[in-house]
PDB file of C-alpha atoms in Angstrom:
ATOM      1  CA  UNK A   1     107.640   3.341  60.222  1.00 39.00           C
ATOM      2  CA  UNK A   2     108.187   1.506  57.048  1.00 50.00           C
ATOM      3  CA  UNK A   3     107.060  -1.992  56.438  1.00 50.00           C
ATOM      4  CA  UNK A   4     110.749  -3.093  55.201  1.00 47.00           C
ATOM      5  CA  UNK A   5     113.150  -3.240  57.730  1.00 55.00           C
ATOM      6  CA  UNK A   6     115.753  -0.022  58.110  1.00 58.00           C
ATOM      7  CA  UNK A   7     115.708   3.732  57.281  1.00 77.00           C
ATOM      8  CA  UNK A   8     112.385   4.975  55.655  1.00 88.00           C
ATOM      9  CA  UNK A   9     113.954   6.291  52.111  1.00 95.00           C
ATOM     10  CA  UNK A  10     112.683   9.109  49.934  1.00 96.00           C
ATOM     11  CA  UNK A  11     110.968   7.523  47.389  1.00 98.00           C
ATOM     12  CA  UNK A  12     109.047   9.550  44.813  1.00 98.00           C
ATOM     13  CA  UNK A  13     106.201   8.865  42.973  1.00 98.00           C
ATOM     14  CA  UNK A  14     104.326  10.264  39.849  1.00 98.00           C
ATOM     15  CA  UNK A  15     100.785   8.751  39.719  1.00 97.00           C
ATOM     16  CA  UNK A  16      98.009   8.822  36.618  1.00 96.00           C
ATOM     17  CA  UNK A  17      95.111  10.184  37.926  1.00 96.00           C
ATOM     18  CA  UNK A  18      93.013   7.913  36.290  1.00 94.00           C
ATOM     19  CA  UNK A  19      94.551   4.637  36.775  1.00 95.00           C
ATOM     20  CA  UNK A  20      97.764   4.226  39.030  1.00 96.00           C
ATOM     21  CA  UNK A  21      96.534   7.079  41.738  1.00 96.00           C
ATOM     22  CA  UNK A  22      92.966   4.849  41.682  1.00 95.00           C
ATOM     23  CA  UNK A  23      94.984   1.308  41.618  1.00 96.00           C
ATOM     24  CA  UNK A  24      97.086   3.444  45.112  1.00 96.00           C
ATOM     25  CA  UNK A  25      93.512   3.718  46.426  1.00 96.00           C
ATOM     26  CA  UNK A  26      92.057   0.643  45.645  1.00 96.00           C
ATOM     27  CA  UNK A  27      95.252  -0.814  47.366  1.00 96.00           C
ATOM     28  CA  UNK A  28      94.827   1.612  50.852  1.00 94.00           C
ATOM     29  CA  UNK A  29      90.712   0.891  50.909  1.00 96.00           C
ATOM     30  CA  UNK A  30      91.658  -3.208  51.373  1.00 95.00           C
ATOM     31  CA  UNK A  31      94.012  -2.258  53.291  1.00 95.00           C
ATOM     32  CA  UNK A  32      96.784  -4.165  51.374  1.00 96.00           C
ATOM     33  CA  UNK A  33     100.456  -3.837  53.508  1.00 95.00           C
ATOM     34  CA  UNK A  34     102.743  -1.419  51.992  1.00 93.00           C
ATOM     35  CA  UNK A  35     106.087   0.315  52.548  1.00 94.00           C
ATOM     36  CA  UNK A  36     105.457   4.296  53.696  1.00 94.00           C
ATOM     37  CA  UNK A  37     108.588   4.943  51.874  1.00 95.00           C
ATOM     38  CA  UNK A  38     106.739   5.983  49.309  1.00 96.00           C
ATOM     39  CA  UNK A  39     105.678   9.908  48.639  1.00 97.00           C
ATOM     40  CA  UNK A  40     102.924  10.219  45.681  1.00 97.00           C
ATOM     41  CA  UNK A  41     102.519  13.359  43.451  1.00 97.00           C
ATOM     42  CA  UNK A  42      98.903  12.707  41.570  1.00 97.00           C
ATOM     43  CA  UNK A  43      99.648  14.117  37.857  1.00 97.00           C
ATOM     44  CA  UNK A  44      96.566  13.700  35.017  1.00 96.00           C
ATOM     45  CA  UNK A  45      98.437  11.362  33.030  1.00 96.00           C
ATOM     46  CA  UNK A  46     101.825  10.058  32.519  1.00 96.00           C
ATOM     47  CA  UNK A  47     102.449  11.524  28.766  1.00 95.00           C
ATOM     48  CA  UNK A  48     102.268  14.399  31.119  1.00 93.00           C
ATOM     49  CA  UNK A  49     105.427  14.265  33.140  1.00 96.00           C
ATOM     50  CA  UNK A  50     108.754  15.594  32.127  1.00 95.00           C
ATOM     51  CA  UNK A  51     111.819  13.506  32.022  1.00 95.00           C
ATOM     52  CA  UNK A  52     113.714  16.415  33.667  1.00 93.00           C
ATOM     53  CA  UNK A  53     111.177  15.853  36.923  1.00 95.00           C
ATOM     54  CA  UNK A  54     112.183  12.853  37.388  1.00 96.00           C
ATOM     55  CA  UNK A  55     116.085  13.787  36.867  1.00 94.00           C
ATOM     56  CA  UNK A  56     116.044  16.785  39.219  1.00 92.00           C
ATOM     57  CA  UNK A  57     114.101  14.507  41.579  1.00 95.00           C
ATOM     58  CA  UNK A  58     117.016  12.343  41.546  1.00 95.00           C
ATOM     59  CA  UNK A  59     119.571  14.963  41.450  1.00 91.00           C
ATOM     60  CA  UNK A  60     117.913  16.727  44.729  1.00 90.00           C
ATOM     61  CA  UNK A  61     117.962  13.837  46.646  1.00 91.00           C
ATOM     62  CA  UNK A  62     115.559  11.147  46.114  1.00 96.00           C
ATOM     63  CA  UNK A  63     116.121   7.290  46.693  1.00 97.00           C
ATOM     64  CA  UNK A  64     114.137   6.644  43.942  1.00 98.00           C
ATOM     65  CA  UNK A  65     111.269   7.616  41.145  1.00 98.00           C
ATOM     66  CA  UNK A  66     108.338   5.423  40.350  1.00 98.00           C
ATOM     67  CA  UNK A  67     106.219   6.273  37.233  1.00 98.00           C
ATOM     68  CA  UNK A  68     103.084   4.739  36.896  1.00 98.00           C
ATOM     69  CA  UNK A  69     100.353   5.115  34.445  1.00 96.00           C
ATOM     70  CA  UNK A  70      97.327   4.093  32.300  1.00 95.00           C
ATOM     71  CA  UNK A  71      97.815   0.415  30.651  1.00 95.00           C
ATOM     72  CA  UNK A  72      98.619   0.981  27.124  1.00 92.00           C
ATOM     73  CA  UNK A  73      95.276   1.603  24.773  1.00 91.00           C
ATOM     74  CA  UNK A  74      93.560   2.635  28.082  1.00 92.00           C
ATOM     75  CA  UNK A  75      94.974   5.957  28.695  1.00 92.00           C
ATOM     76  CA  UNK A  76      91.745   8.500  29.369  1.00 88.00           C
ATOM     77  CA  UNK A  77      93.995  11.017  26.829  1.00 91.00           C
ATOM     78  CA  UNK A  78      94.382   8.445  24.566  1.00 89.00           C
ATOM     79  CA  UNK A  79      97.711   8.190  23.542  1.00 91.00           C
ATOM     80  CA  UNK A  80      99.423  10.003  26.599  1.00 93.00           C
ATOM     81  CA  UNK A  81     100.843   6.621  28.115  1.00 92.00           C
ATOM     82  CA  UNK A  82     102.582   5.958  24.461  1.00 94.00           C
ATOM     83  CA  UNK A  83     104.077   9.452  24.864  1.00 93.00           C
ATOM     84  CA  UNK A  84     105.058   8.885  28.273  1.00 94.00           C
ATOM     85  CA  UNK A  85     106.789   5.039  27.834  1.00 95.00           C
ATOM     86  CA  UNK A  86     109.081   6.527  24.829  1.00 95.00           C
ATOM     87  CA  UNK A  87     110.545   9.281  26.942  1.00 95.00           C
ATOM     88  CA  UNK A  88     111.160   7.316  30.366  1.00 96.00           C
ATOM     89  CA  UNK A  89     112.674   5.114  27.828  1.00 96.00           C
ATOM     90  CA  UNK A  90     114.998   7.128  26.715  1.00 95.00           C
ATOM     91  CA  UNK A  91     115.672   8.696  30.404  1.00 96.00           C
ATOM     92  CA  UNK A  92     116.283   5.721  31.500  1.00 96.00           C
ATOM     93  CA  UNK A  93     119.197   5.057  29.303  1.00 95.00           C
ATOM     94  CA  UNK A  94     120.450   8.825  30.338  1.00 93.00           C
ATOM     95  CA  UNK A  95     120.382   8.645  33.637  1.00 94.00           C
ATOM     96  CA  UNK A  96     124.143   6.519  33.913  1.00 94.00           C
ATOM     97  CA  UNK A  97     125.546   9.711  32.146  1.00 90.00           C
ATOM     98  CA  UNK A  98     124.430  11.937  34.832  1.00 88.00           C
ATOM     99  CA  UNK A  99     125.712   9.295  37.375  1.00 90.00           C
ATOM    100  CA  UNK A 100     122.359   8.176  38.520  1.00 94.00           C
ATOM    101  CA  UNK A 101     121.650   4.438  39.019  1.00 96.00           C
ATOM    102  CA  UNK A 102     119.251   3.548  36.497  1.00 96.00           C
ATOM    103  CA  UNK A 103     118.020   0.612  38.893  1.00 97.00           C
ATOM    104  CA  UNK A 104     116.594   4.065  40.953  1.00 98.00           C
ATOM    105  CA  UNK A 105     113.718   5.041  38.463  1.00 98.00           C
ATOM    106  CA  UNK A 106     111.453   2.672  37.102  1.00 98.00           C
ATOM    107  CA  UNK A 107     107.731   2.961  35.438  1.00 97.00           C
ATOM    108  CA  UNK A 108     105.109   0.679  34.986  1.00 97.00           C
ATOM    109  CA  UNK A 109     101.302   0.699  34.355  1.00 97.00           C
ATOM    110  CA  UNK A 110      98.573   0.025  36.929  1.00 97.00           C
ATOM    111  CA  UNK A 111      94.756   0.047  36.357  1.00 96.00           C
ATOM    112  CA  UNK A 112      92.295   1.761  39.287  1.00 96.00           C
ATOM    113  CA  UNK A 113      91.514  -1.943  39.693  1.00 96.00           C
ATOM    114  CA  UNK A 114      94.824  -3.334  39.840  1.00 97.00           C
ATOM    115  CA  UNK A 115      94.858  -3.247  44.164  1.00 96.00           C
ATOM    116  CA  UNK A 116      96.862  -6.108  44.861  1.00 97.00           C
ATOM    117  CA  UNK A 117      98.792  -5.415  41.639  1.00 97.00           C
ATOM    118  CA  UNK A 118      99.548  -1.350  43.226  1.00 98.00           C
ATOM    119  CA  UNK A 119     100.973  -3.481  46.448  1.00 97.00           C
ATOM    120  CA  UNK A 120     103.846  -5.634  44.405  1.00 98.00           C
ATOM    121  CA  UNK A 121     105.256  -2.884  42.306  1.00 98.00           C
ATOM    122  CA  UNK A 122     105.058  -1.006  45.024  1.00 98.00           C
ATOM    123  CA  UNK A 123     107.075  -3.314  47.016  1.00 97.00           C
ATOM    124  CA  UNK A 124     109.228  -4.853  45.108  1.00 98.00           C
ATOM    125  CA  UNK A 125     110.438  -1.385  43.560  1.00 98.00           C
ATOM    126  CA  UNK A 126     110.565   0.006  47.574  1.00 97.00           C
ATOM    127  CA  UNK A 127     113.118  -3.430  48.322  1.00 97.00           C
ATOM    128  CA  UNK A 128     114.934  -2.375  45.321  1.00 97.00           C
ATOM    129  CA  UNK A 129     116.118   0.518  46.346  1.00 97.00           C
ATOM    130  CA  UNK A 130     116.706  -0.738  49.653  1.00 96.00           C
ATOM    131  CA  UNK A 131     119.160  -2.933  48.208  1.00 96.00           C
ATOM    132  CA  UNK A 132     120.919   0.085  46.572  1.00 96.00           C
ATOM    133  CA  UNK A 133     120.846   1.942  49.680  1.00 95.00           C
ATOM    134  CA  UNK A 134     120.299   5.719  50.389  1.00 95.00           C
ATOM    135  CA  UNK A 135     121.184   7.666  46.900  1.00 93.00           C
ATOM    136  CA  UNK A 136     124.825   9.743  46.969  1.00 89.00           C
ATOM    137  CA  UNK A 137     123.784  13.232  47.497  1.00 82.00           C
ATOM    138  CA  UNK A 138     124.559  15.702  44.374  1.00 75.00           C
ATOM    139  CA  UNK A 139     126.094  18.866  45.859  1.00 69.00           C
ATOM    140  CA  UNK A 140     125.972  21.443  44.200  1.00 63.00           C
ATOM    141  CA  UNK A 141     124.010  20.214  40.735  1.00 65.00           C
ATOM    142  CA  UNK A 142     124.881  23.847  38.874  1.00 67.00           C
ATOM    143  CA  UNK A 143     121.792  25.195  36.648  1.00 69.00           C
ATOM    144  CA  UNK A 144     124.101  24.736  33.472  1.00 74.00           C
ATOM    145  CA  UNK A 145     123.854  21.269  34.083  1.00 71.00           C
ATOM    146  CA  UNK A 146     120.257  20.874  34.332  1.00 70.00           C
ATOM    147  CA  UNK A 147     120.127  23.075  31.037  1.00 74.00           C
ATOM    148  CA  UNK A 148     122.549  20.425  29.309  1.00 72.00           C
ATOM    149  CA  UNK A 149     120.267  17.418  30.769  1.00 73.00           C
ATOM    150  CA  UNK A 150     117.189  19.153  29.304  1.00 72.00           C
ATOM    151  CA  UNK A 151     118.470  19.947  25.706  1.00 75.00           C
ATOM    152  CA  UNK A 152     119.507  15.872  25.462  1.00 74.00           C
ATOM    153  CA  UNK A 153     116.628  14.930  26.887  1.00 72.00           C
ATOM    154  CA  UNK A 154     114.817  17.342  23.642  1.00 68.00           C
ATOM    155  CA  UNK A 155     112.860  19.745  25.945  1.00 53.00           C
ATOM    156  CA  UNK A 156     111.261  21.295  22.366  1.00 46.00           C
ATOM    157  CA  UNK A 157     109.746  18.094  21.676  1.00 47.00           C
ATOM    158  CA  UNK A 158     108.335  17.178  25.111  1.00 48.00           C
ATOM    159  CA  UNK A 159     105.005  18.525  24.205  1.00 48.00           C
ATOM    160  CA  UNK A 160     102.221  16.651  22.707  1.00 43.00           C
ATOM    161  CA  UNK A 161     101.952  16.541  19.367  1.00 41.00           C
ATOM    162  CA  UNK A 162      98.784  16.690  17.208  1.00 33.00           C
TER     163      UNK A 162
END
């Protein structure tokens, strides 16, 4: 049952490893009260994840896509969090031309020691999309257009540079 009144929505989220997965834990072992709307994927860092995961997320059918990572200067890969904030950037000024909400993704940065911190983004990004309501369902989202979203969201330079 989720802690917020209503339906339980499908919100996704793509966790550090390091920092934001640890903060998630820190948050469950003081047993901190937080929505269940919430559905975690643990990825090694955030420089890691591809813009076009979090747009066919949204395109499939979630509520809503939290990133969190390493603080800035204390990502374990060192720069992977810089990586990460320019292209969610970027996505997030994309998503209005696929029709998507931007008010249904957001990212932010959470240490493994940041419990209590975990809890408020947590909630007050789960009561945001409750106030936006379950996401309009994208019926029949064609391959071609995925393609298109991934060529202006530069696929070839989504890889970490040396």
């Amino acid at each position: 049952m989720p802690v917020l009144t209503g339906k339980e929505l499908r919100i996704v989220g793509f966790l550090c490893n390091w920092c934001s997965y640890g903060g998630a834990d820190t948050a469950g072992v003081g047993r901190f009260t937080q929505p269940t709307d919430l559905r975690i994927i643990r990825v090694p860092c955030s420089g890691r994840i591809d813009p076009l995961f979090i747009a066919k997320t949204l395109l499939n059918g979630a509520d809503g896509v939290l990133v969190s990572g390493c603080h800035p200067r204390d990502c374990h890969y060192a720069e992977g969090n810089f990586y990460a904030r320019r292209r969610l950037e970027v996505l997030k000024r994309f998503l209005p031309i696929l029709g998507i909400d931007p008010g249904r993704f957001d990212y932010t940065w959470v240490s493994a020691s940041e419990g209590q911190r975990w809890q408020k983004v947590v909630t007050v990004f789960t009561e945001q999309i409750h106030a936006l309501g379950p996401a309009p369902r994208y019926d029949g989202v064609s391959a071609e257009m995925l393609a298109k979203a991934a060529g202006a969201l530069g696929q070839g330079g989504n890889r970490v540079a040396a």
